[in-house]
Coordinates of N, CA and C in Angstrom, one line a residue:
M24 N 0.6 -1.5 -0.1 CA 0.3 0.6 -0.1 C 1.1 1.1 0.2
R25 N 1.6 1.1 0.8 CA 2.9 2.3 1.3 C 3.0 2.1 -0.4
D26 N 4.3 2.0 -1.3 CA 4.5 1.4 -2.2 C 3.7 1.8 -3.5
H27 N 2.0 2.1 -3.2 CA 1.1 2.7 -4.0 C 0.7 4.3 -3.9
D28 N 0.6 4.4 -2.8 CA 0.8 5.9 -2.3 C 2.0 7.0 -2.9
R29 N 2.9 5.7 -2.8 CA 3.9 6.5 -2.8 C 3.9 6.8 -5.5
T30 N 3.5 6.0 -5.8 CA 3.2 6.2 -6.9 C 2.1 7.2 -7.3
E31 N 1.3 6.8 -6.6 CA 0.0 8.3 -6.8 C 0.1 9.4 -6.6
R32 N 1.2 9.9 -5.5 CA 2.3 11.1 -5.0 C 2.1 11.5 -6.6
A33 N 3.5 11.0 -6.4 CA 4.7 10.8 -8.2 C 3.6 11.3 -8.6
A34 N 2.3 11.1 -9.6 CA 1.7 11.0 -10.8 C 1.2 12.1 -10.8
H35 N 0.9 12.6 -9.4 CA 0.3 13.4 -9.2 C 0.3 14.4 -8.1
P36 N 1.1 15.4 -8.3 CA 2.6 16.3 -7.8 C 2.2 17.1 -6.9
S37 N 1.3 17.4 -6.7 CA 0.5 17.7 -5.7 C 0.0 17.1 -4.5
M38 N -0.2 15.7 -3.7 CA -0.2 15.4 -3.4 C 0.2 14.9 -2.2
T39 N -0.9 15.3 -1.0 CA 0.7 14.6 -0.3 C -0.3 14.0 0.9
K40 N 1.3 12.9 1.3 CA -0.2 12.4 2.9 C -1.0 12.7 3.3
E41 N -1.8 13.9 3.7 CA -1.9 15.3 4.5 C -2.9 15.6 3.1
G42 N -3.4 15.5 2.2 CA -4.0 15.3 1.1 C -3.8 17.4 -0.4
L43 N -4.1 17.5 -0.3 CA -3.9 18.5 -1.9 C -4.1 20.1 -1.1
V44 N -2.4 20.4 -1.2 CA -1.7 21.3 -1.2 C -1.4 22.5 -2.5
E45 N -2.5 24.0 -2.2 CA -2.6 24.7 -3.5 C -1.8 25.4 -3.3
F46 N -1.0 26.3 -2.3 CA 0.4 27.1 -2.1 C 0.7 27.1 -1.7
I47 N 2.2 27.5 -2.7 CA 3.6 27.4 -2.7 C 4.0 28.9 -1.9
F48 N 5.3 28.5 -2.1 CA 6.0 29.8 -1.7 C 7.8 29.4 -2.0
V49 N 7.8 31.0 -2.2 CA 8.9 31.2 -3.1 C 9.8 32.5 -2.9
Y50 N 11.3 31.7 -2.5 CA 12.4 32.9 -2.5 C 13.4 33.8 -3.1
G51 N 13.1 32.5 -4.4 CA 14.6 33.4 -4.7 C 14.2 34.2 -6.0
T52 N 14.6 32.5 -7.4 CA 14.7 34.1 -9.1 C 13.4 34.2 -9.3
L53 N 11.8 33.0 -8.8 CA 10.7 32.8 -9.1 C 9.8 34.0 -8.0
R54 N 10.8 35.0 -7.6 CA 9.4 36.2 -7.0 C 9.3 37.2 -7.6
N55 N 8.0 37.4 -8.0 CA 7.3 38.1 -8.4 C 8.6 39.9 -9.4
K56 N 9.4 40.7 -8.6 CA 10.1 41.4 -9.0 C 11.8 40.7 -9.7
A57 N 12.0 39.1 -9.6 CA 12.8 38.7 -10.1 C 12.6 38.4 -11.0
K58 N 13.3 37.8 -11.8 CA 13.2 38.0 -13.4 C 13.2 36.7 -14.0
A59 N 13.0 35.4 -13.7 CA 12.6 33.9 -14.1 C 11.5 34.7 -15.0
A60 N 11.3 33.8 -16.0 CA 10.5 33.3 -16.6 C 9.0 32.9 -16.8
E61 N 9.9 31.6 -15.6 CA 8.6 30.3 -15.0 C 7.9 31.9 -13.6
R62 N 8.0 32.5 -13.8 CA 7.6 33.3 -12.2 C 5.7 33.8 -13.1
N63 N 5.8 33.9 -14.7 CA 4.5 33.8 -15.1 C 4.0 32.9 -14.7
L64 N 3.9 31.7 -14.4 CA 3.2 30.9 -14.4 C 2.2 30.8 -13.0
L65 N 3.6 31.3 -12.3 CA 2.0 31.9 -10.3 C 1.6 33.2 -10.9
A66 N 1.8 33.8 -12.0 CA 1.0 35.8 -12.2 C -0.7 34.8 -12.7
K67 N 0.0 33.8 -13.5 CA -1.3 33.4 -14.5 C -2.1 32.3 -14.1
Y68 N -1.7 31.5 -13.0 CA -2.7 30.1 -12.9 C -2.4 30.4 -11.3
G69 N -2.0 31.1 -10.4 CA -2.1 32.1 -9.0 C -2.8 33.2 -8.8
V70 N -2.9 33.0 -7.3 CA -3.4 34.2 -6.6 C -2.3 35.3 -5.2
R71 N -1.6 36.1 -5.6 CA -0.7 36.5 -5.0 C -1.4 36.6 -3.2
V72 N -0.6 35.7 -2.6 CA -0.9 35.7 -0.6 C -0.5 36.9 0.5
G73 N 0.2 37.2 -0.3 CA 1.4 37.9 0.5 C 2.7 37.7 0.7
I74 N 3.6 38.0 1.3 CA 5.0 38.1 2.0 C 4.9 37.2 3.2
G75 N 5.3 36.3 2.5 CA 5.0 34.9 4.3 C 7.4 35.3 5.2
Q76 N 6.6 34.2 5.5 CA 7.9 33.9 5.9 C 8.5 32.3 6.7
V77 N 9.1 31.6 6.3 CA 9.4 30.0 6.5 C 10.9 30.2 7.9
P78 N 10.2 30.1 9.4 CA 11.7 29.6 9.8 C 12.3 29.1 9.6
S79 N 14.0 29.6 9.6 CA 15.4 28.4 10.6 C 15.7 27.9 9.3
A80 N 16.1 29.3 8.7 CA 16.7 28.2 7.4 C 18.1 29.2 7.0
S81 N 19.0 28.7 6.1 CA 19.9 29.4 5.1 C 19.9 29.7 4.3
L82 N 20.4 30.8 4.1 CA 20.2 31.4 2.4 C 21.9 31.8 1.8
F83 N 22.1 31.1 0.9 CA 23.6 31.4 0.1 C 22.6 32.0 -1.4
L84 N 24.0 32.3 -2.0 CA 23.9 32.9 -2.8 C 25.0 32.4 -3.6
G85 N 24.6 31.1 -4.2 CA 25.7 30.9 -6.1 C 25.5 31.3 -7.0
K86 N 25.2 30.0 -8.2 CA 25.0 30.9 -9.4 C 23.1 31.2 -9.1
Y87 N 22.1 30.6 -8.4 CA 21.0 30.7 -8.3 C 21.3 31.1 -6.5
P88 N 19.8 31.7 -6.3 CA 19.5 31.5 -4.3 C 19.6 29.9 -4.0
Y89 N 20.0 29.8 -3.0 CA 19.9 28.9 -2.5 C 20.1 28.7 -1.4
A90 N 18.4 28.0 -0.4 CA 18.2 28.3 1.2 C 18.1 27.2 1.0
V91 N 18.2 26.5 2.7 CA 18.1 25.2 3.4 C 17.6 24.9 4.6
P92 N 16.7 24.8 5.5 CA 16.5 24.6 6.7 C 17.8 24.0 7.7
D93 N 17.6 24.8 8.5 CA 18.6 24.9 9.4 C 18.1 25.6 10.7
K94 N 18.0 24.8 11.7 CA 17.6 25.4 12.8 C 18.3 25.7 13.9
G95 N 19.6 25.5 13.6 CA 21.0 26.8 14.4 C 20.6 27.7 14.4
A96 N 21.1 28.0 13.8 CA 22.5 29.5 13.5 C 21.2 30.1 11.7
G97 N 20.3 30.1 11.8 CA 19.2 30.1 11.1 C 18.6 30.9 11.3
H98 N 17.7 31.9 10.0 CA 16.7 32.6 9.9 C 15.9 32.8 9.1
P99 N 14.6 33.9 9.5 CA 13.6 33.3 8.5 C 13.7 33.9 7.1
L100 N 13.4 32.7 6.8 CA 13.7 32.9 5.2 C 12.2 33.8 4.5
V101 N 13.0 35.2 3.9 CA 11.4 35.5 3.4 C 11.0 35.0 1.8
G102 N 10.0 35.1 1.9 CA 9.4 35.2 0.4 C 7.9 35.6 -0.1
E103 N 8.1 34.6 -1.0 CA 6.1 35.2 -1.4 C 4.9 34.0 -1.7
V104 N 3.7 34.1 -0.8 CA 2.9 33.0 -1.1 C 2.2 32.7 -1.9
Y105 N 2.0 31.7 -3.3 CA 0.0 32.0 -3.6 C 0.3 31.4 -3.4
K106 N -1.6 31.5 -4.2 CA -2.3 30.0 -3.8 C -2.3 29.7 -5.4
L107 N -2.2 28.6 -5.5 CA -2.7 27.7 -7.2 C -4.0 27.2 -8.1
L108 N -4.4 28.1 -9.1 CA -5.9 27.2 -9.1 C -6.1 26.4 -9.0
P109 N -7.2 25.2 -7.9 CA -7.3 23.9 -8.1 C -7.0 23.3 -9.2
D110 N -7.4 23.8 -10.2 CA -7.7 22.9 -11.3 C -5.9 23.3 -12.2
T111 N -5.6 23.6 -12.1 CA -4.2 23.7 -12.4 C -3.2 23.8 -11.6
V112 N -2.9 23.0 -10.0 CA -1.5 22.9 -9.5 C -0.6 21.4 -10.3
Q113 N -1.4 20.9 -9.9 CA -0.4 20.0 -10.5 C -0.2 20.1 -11.4
E114 N -0.3 20.7 -12.7 CA 0.4 21.2 -14.1 C 1.3 21.7 -14.0
V115 N 0.9 23.4 -13.0 CA 2.1 24.0 -13.4 C 3.6 23.6 -12.3
L116 N 3.1 22.8 -10.9 CA 4.1 22.1 -9.9 C 4.8 21.3 -11.3
A117 N 4.6 20.8 -11.6 CA 5.3 19.5 -13.0 C 6.0 20.6 -13.7
K118 N 5.3 22.2 -13.8 CA 6.4 23.0 -14.4 C 7.6 22.6 -13.5
L119 N 7.4 23.8 -12.8 CA 8.7 23.9 -11.9 C 9.5 22.6 -11.4
D120 N 8.7 22.2 -11.5 CA 10.1 21.0 -10.9 C 10.6 20.9 -12.1
A121 N 10.8 20.5 -13.4 CA 11.3 21.0 -14.3 C 12.5 22.4 -14.7
Y122 N 11.6 23.3 -14.3 CA 12.8 24.6 -13.9 C 13.4 24.2 -12.7
E123 N 12.7 24.1 -11.9 CA 14.3 23.8 -10.2 C 14.9 22.3 -10.2
E124 N 14.9 21.2 -11.4 CA 15.3 20.3 -11.7 C 15.1 19.6 -11.3
Y125 N 14.1 18.5 -10.4 CA 13.3 18.4 -9.5 C 12.9 16.4 -9.7
D126 N 13.2 15.7 -9.2 CA 12.7 14.6 -9.6 C 11.9 13.6 -8.9
P127 N 10.2 13.7 -8.9 CA 9.8 13.5 -7.9 C 10.4 11.5 -8.1
S128 N 10.7 11.0 -8.7 CA 10.7 10.2 -8.4 C 12.9 10.0 -8.4
N129 N 13.3 10.7 -8.5 CA 15.0 9.9 -7.9 C 15.0 11.4 -7.7
V130 N 14.3 11.9 -6.0 CA 15.1 13.1 -5.2 C 16.6 13.1 -4.5
K131 N 17.4 12.1 -4.5 CA 18.7 12.5 -4.5 C 19.2 12.8 -5.5
D132 N 19.2 12.7 -6.7 CA 19.9 13.3 -7.9 C 19.4 14.5 -8.7
S133 N 18.5 15.5 -7.8 CA 17.3 15.6 -7.5 C 18.3 17.8 -7.8
L134 N 18.0 18.1 -8.1 CA 19.2 19.6 -7.6 C 18.5 21.1 -6.4
Y135 N 17.4 20.3 -6.8 CA 16.5 20.8 -5.7 C 15.5 19.7 -5.4
R136 N 14.5 19.6 -4.2 CA 14.0 18.8 -3.2 C 13.0 20.1 -2.7
R137 N 11.1 19.1 -3.3 CA 9.9 20.0 -3.4 C 9.7 19.3 -1.9
E138 N 8.9 20.3 -0.8 CA 8.7 19.8 0.5 C 7.7 20.5 1.2
V139 N 6.9 20.3 2.6 CA 5.5 21.3 2.3 C 6.2 21.8 3.5
V140 N 6.0 22.6 3.8 CA 6.5 23.4 5.3 C 5.3 24.6 5.8
N141 N 5.5 25.1 7.1 CA 4.5 25.8 7.4 C 5.1 27.7 7.1
V142 N 5.0 27.7 6.7 CA 4.2 30.2 6.0 C 3.7 30.8 6.5
Q143 N 4.5 31.4 7.9 CA 3.7 33.0 8.3 C 3.7 34.2 7.8
V144 N 2.5 33.8 7.5 CA 1.9 35.1 6.7 C 0.8 36.2 7.1
G145 N 1.2 37.6 7.8 CA 0.5 37.5 8.3 C -0.1 36.6 10.2
K146 N -0.3 36.8 10.7 CA -2.0 36.7 11.4 C -1.6 35.2 11.3
D147 N -1.6 34.3 10.2 CA -2.0 33.6 9.6 C -0.9 31.9 9.4
Q148 N -0.8 31.6 9.2 CA 0.0 30.1 9.3 C -0.3 29.4 8.0
L149 N 0.6 28.9 6.9 CA -0.7 28.2 5.8 C 0.8 26.7 5.5
R150 N 0.5 25.7 5.4 CA 1.2 24.9 5.1 C 1.4 25.3 3.6
A151 N 2.4 25.6 3.1 CA 2.6 25.7 1.3 C 3.8 24.8 0.2
W152 N 4.7 24.5 -0.3 CA 5.7 24.0 -0.7 C 6.8 25.2 -0.6
I153 N 8.1 24.3 -1.1 CA 8.9 24.7 -0.9 C 9.7 23.9 -1.8
Y154 N 10.6 24.8 -2.7 CA 12.0 23.6 -3.2 C 12.9 24.4 -2.6
W155 N 13.8 23.8 -1.5 CA 15.0 23.1 -1.0 C 16.2 22.9 -2.1
Y156 N 17.5 24.3 -1.2 CA 18.3 22.4 -1.9 C 18.9 21.9 -2.8
N157 N 19.3 20.3 -2.9 CA 19.3 19.2 -2.6 C 21.0 18.7 -2.9
K158 N 21.8 19.6 -3.0 CA 23.1 19.5 -2.9 C 24.7 20.3 -2.5
P159 N 25.3 19.6 -2.0 CA 26.4 19.5 -1.7 C 26.9 21.6 -1.3
L160 N 26.6 21.7 -0.4 CA 27.5 23.9 -1.0 C 28.7 23.9 -0.8
R161 N 29.0 24.0 -1.9 CA 30.7 24.2 -2.0 C 30.5 26.0 -2.5
D162 N 31.6 26.3 -2.0 CA 32.4 27.4 -2.5 C 31.0 29.0 -3.0
V163 N 29.7 29.1 -2.1 CA 28.8 29.9 -2.2 C 29.0 31.2 -0.7
L164 N 28.4 31.5 -0.6 CA 28.0 32.9 0.0 C 26.8 32.9 0.4
R165 N 27.3 32.8 2.2 CA 26.2 32.7 2.6 C 25.7 34.3 3.2
L166 N 24.7 33.9 3.0 CA 23.9 35.7 3.0 C 23.1 35.9 4.7
R167 N 23.2 37.1 5.5 CA 23.3 37.0 6.8 C 21.8 37.6 7.4
H168 N 21.2 37.0 6.0 CA 19.4 37.6 5.8 C 18.8 36.3 5.0
G169 N 17.6 36.6 5.0 CA 16.9 35.8 4.4 C 16.2 36.0 3.2
N170 N 16.5 37.8 3.2 CA 15.5 38.3 1.9 C 16.2 38.6 0.4
Y171 N 16.2 37.7 -0.5 CA 16.6 37.2 -1.3 C 16.6 38.8 -2.6
L172 N 15.6 39.7 -2.8 CA 15.3 41.0 -3.4 C 16.2 41.8 -3.0
K173 N 16.2 41.7 -1.0 CA 17.3 42.4 -0.9 C 18.9 42.6 -1.1
T174 N 19.7 41.8 -2.0 CA 20.5 41.2 -2.3 C 21.4 42.5 -3.1
Q175 N 22.3 42.8 -2.9 CA 22.9 43.5 -3.3 C 25.1 43.5 -3.8
M176 N 25.6 43.6 -4.7 CA 26.5 43.4 -5.2 C 27.2 44.8 -4.6
H177 N 28.2 45.5 -3.8 CA 28.6 46.3 -3.7 C 30.6 46.4 -4.1
V178 N 30.6 47.6 -5.0 CA 32.3 48.4 -4.4 C 31.5 48.8 -3.7
V179 N 33.2 48.6 -3.2 CA 33.9 49.5 -2.0 C 34.9 49.5 -1.6
P180 N 36.0 51.0 -1.5 CA 37.7 50.7 -1.4 C 38.0 50.1 -0.4
S181 N 39.3 49.1 -0.2 CA 39.8 48.4 0.9 C 41.0 48.3 0.9
G182 N 41.8 49.7 1.4 CA 43.1 50.3 1.8 C 43.3 51.1 -0.5
S183 N 44.1 49.9 -0.9 CA 44.8 51.2 -1.7 C 43.7 50.2 -3.7
N184 N 42.7 48.7 -2.4 CA 42.3 47.9 -4.0 C 40.9 48.8 -3.5
W185 N 40.5 47.7 -4.7 CA 39.1 47.9 -4.3 C 37.7 46.3 -4.3
K186 N 37.4 46.3 -3.6 CA 36.9 45.3 -3.1 C 35.7 45.1 -3.9
V187 N 35.0 43.9 -4.5 CA 33.4 44.0 -4.7 C 32.8 41.8 -3.9
K188 N 31.8 42.9 -3.4 CA 31.2 42.3 -2.0 C 29.5 41.8 -1.6
V189 N 29.0 40.8 -2.6 CA 27.5 41.3 -1.6 C 26.9 41.5 -0.2
A190 N 26.5 42.6 -0.4 CA 25.9 42.8 0.9 C 25.1 41.2 2.1
G191 N 25.7 41.8 2.9 CA 25.3 40.3 4.2 C 26.3 38.8 4.0
A192 N 27.3 39.2 3.2 CA 28.3 37.9 2.8 C 29.2 37.9 3.8
T193 N 29.9 37.4 3.6 CA 30.9 37.4 5.5 C 32.3 37.5 4.2
K194 N 32.7 38.0 2.5 CA 33.8 37.3 2.2 C 33.6 37.9 1.3
A195 N 34.1 38.9 0.5 CA 34.8 39.3 -0.9 C 34.4 38.5 -1.8
T196 N 33.4 39.1 -2.4 CA 33.7 38.3 -4.1 C 35.0 38.2 -4.5
A197 N 35.3 40.1 -5.1 CA 36.4 39.4 -5.4 C 37.6 41.0 -4.9
T198 N 38.8 41.2 -5.5 CA 39.5 42.4 -5.5 C 40.4 43.0 -6.4
H199 N 40.0 44.5 -6.8 CA 40.7 45.1 -7.4 C 41.4 46.0 -7.5
T200 N 42.8 46.5 -7.9 CA 43.0 47.6 -8.0 C 43.4 48.7 -9.1
N201 N 41.8 48.4 -9.6 CA 41.5 49.6 -10.7 C 40.1 49.2 -10.2
K202 N 39.8 50.7 -9.8 CA 37.7 50.3 -9.5 C 36.9 50.6 -10.7
A203 N 37.8 50.4 -12.3 CA 37.1 50.3 -12.9 C 36.8 49.2 -13.2
E204 N 38.1 48.7 -12.7 CA 37.9 47.1 -13.0 C 37.1 46.0 -12.2
A205 N 36.9 46.5 -11.6 CA 36.2 46.3 -9.9 C 34.5 46.3 -10.0
V206 N 34.4 47.7 -11.4 CA 33.3 48.1 -11.3 C 32.4 46.9 -12.3
R207 N 33.3 46.8 -14.0 CA 32.8 46.4 -14.5 C 32.9 44.4 -14.5
Y208 N 33.4 44.4 -13.8 CA 33.1 42.6 -12.6 C 32.6 42.2 -12.2
A209 N 31.9 43.9 -11.7 CA 30.4 44.0 -10.5 C 29.5 43.6 -11.1
R210 N 29.3 44.7 -12.3 CA 28.3 44.5 -12.9 C 27.7 43.6 -13.8
A211 N 29.0 42.6 -14.1 CA 29.0 41.4 -15.0 C 27.8 40.6 -13.9
V212 N 28.5 40.4 -12.6 CA 27.8 39.1 -11.2 C 27.1 39.6 -11.5
A213 N 27.0 41.3 -11.1 CA 24.9 41.8 -10.6 C 24.0 41.3 -11.2
G214 N 24.3 41.6 -13.3 CA 23.5 41.1 -13.5 C 23.2 39.8 -14.0
K215 N 24.4 38.9 -13.7 CA 23.4 37.3 -14.0 C 23.0 37.0 -12.8
K216 N 23.0 38.2 -11.9 CA 22.6 36.9 -11.0 C 20.8 38.2 -10.5
H217 N 20.5 39.4 -11.3 CA 19.5 40.3 -10.7 C 20.1 41.3 -10.2
M218 N 20.5 41.3 -9.3 CA 21.4 42.0 -8.3 C 21.4 43.6 -8.7
M219 N 20.8 44.4 -7.1 CA 21.8 45.9 -7.6 C 22.9 46.2 -7.1
L220 N 23.5 47.2 -8.2 CA 25.0 47.1 -8.2 C 25.4 48.5 -7.1
V221 N 25.4 48.7 -6.5 CA 26.1 50.0 -5.6 C 27.2 50.2 -5.0
I222 N 27.8 51.2 -5.9 CA 29.6 51.6 -5.9 C 29.4 53.3 -5.7
H223 N 30.3 52.8 -4.7 CA 30.8 54.1 -3.7 C 32.2 54.3 -3.7
G224 N 32.3 55.7 -3.3 CA 33.4 56.1 -3.3 C 35.1 55.6 -2.1
R225 N 35.7 56.5 -2.9 CA 36.7 56.7 -2.1 C 36.3 56.8 -0.8
D226 N 36.0 57.7 -0.1 CA 35.4 58.2 1.5 C 34.5 57.1 2.1
G227 N 33.6 55.7 1.3 CA 33.3 55.1 1.5 C 31.8 55.0 1.2
R228 N 31.3 56.9 0.8 CA 30.0 57.4 0.4 C 28.7 56.6 -0.7
I229 N 28.0 55.7 -0.9 CA 27.2 55.5 -1.9 C 27.4 57.3 -3.5
K230 N 27.5 56.7 -4.3 CA 27.9 57.5 -5.8 C 26.9 57.0 -5.9
E231 N 26.4 55.6 -6.0 CA 25.9 55.3 -8.0 C 25.1 54.0 -7.4
R232 N 23.9 53.8 -7.8 CA 23.2 52.8 -7.3 C 22.7 52.0 -8.9
I233 N 23.0 51.0 -9.2 CA 22.0 50.4 -10.3 C 21.7 49.4 -10.5
R234 N 20.8 48.9 -11.6 CA 20.3 47.9 -12.0 C 20.5 47.8 -13.0
A235 N 20.7 46.5 -12.2 CA 22.7 46.0 -13.2 C 21.2 44.3 -14.1
E236 N 21.4 44.8 -16.1 CA 20.3 43.7 -16.1 C 21.0 42.2 -16.3
K237 N 21.1 42.1 -17.3 CA 21.8 40.6 -17.7 C 22.3 40.6 -18.3
G238 N 24.0 40.3 -18.4 CA 24.3 40.8 -20.1 C 24.6 39.7 -20.5

């Protein structure tokens, strides 16, 4: 019977042992102000409930934003909650599974894994799907906050050099002797990761903010 239940849930990705889950929590490139084209699935086939938080998680920034549950040193993970239209839940989740490289029949080798978590939205608590990162975390920046949309790339002075650093990260991404080179590098990285670029002067004050576009 258990094998039959797993087969049924694999065929119907919106189903859990507790029944149908229509809500989904997104924290990275699927958020409304991010740039993934797949976020349009949520706008078209869902209703935005609001900003929600998942407690005790750690957010990392690599090629994509990575979140993992972390009951120790974690922070609230900030994202958006959508309620999917009942007759489209399975179709939308199947498409998002493909985008997140999640294979329900082979979770071990999937890039992300989809699970149900409790999400706090205002005074309400909802059960919603989330995509947790499912691979070892190597050479990625751990952020000191849980809000991907607040992630910014800064170019800051450091002695006679210039550092490129993600706000909230514990170490610099790169160091350059020339400010123009630092800005050029930071613009390229910020564009790929859809981040705001913040350029400081030699006095440390902010001189320019740039919404970097993907190059």
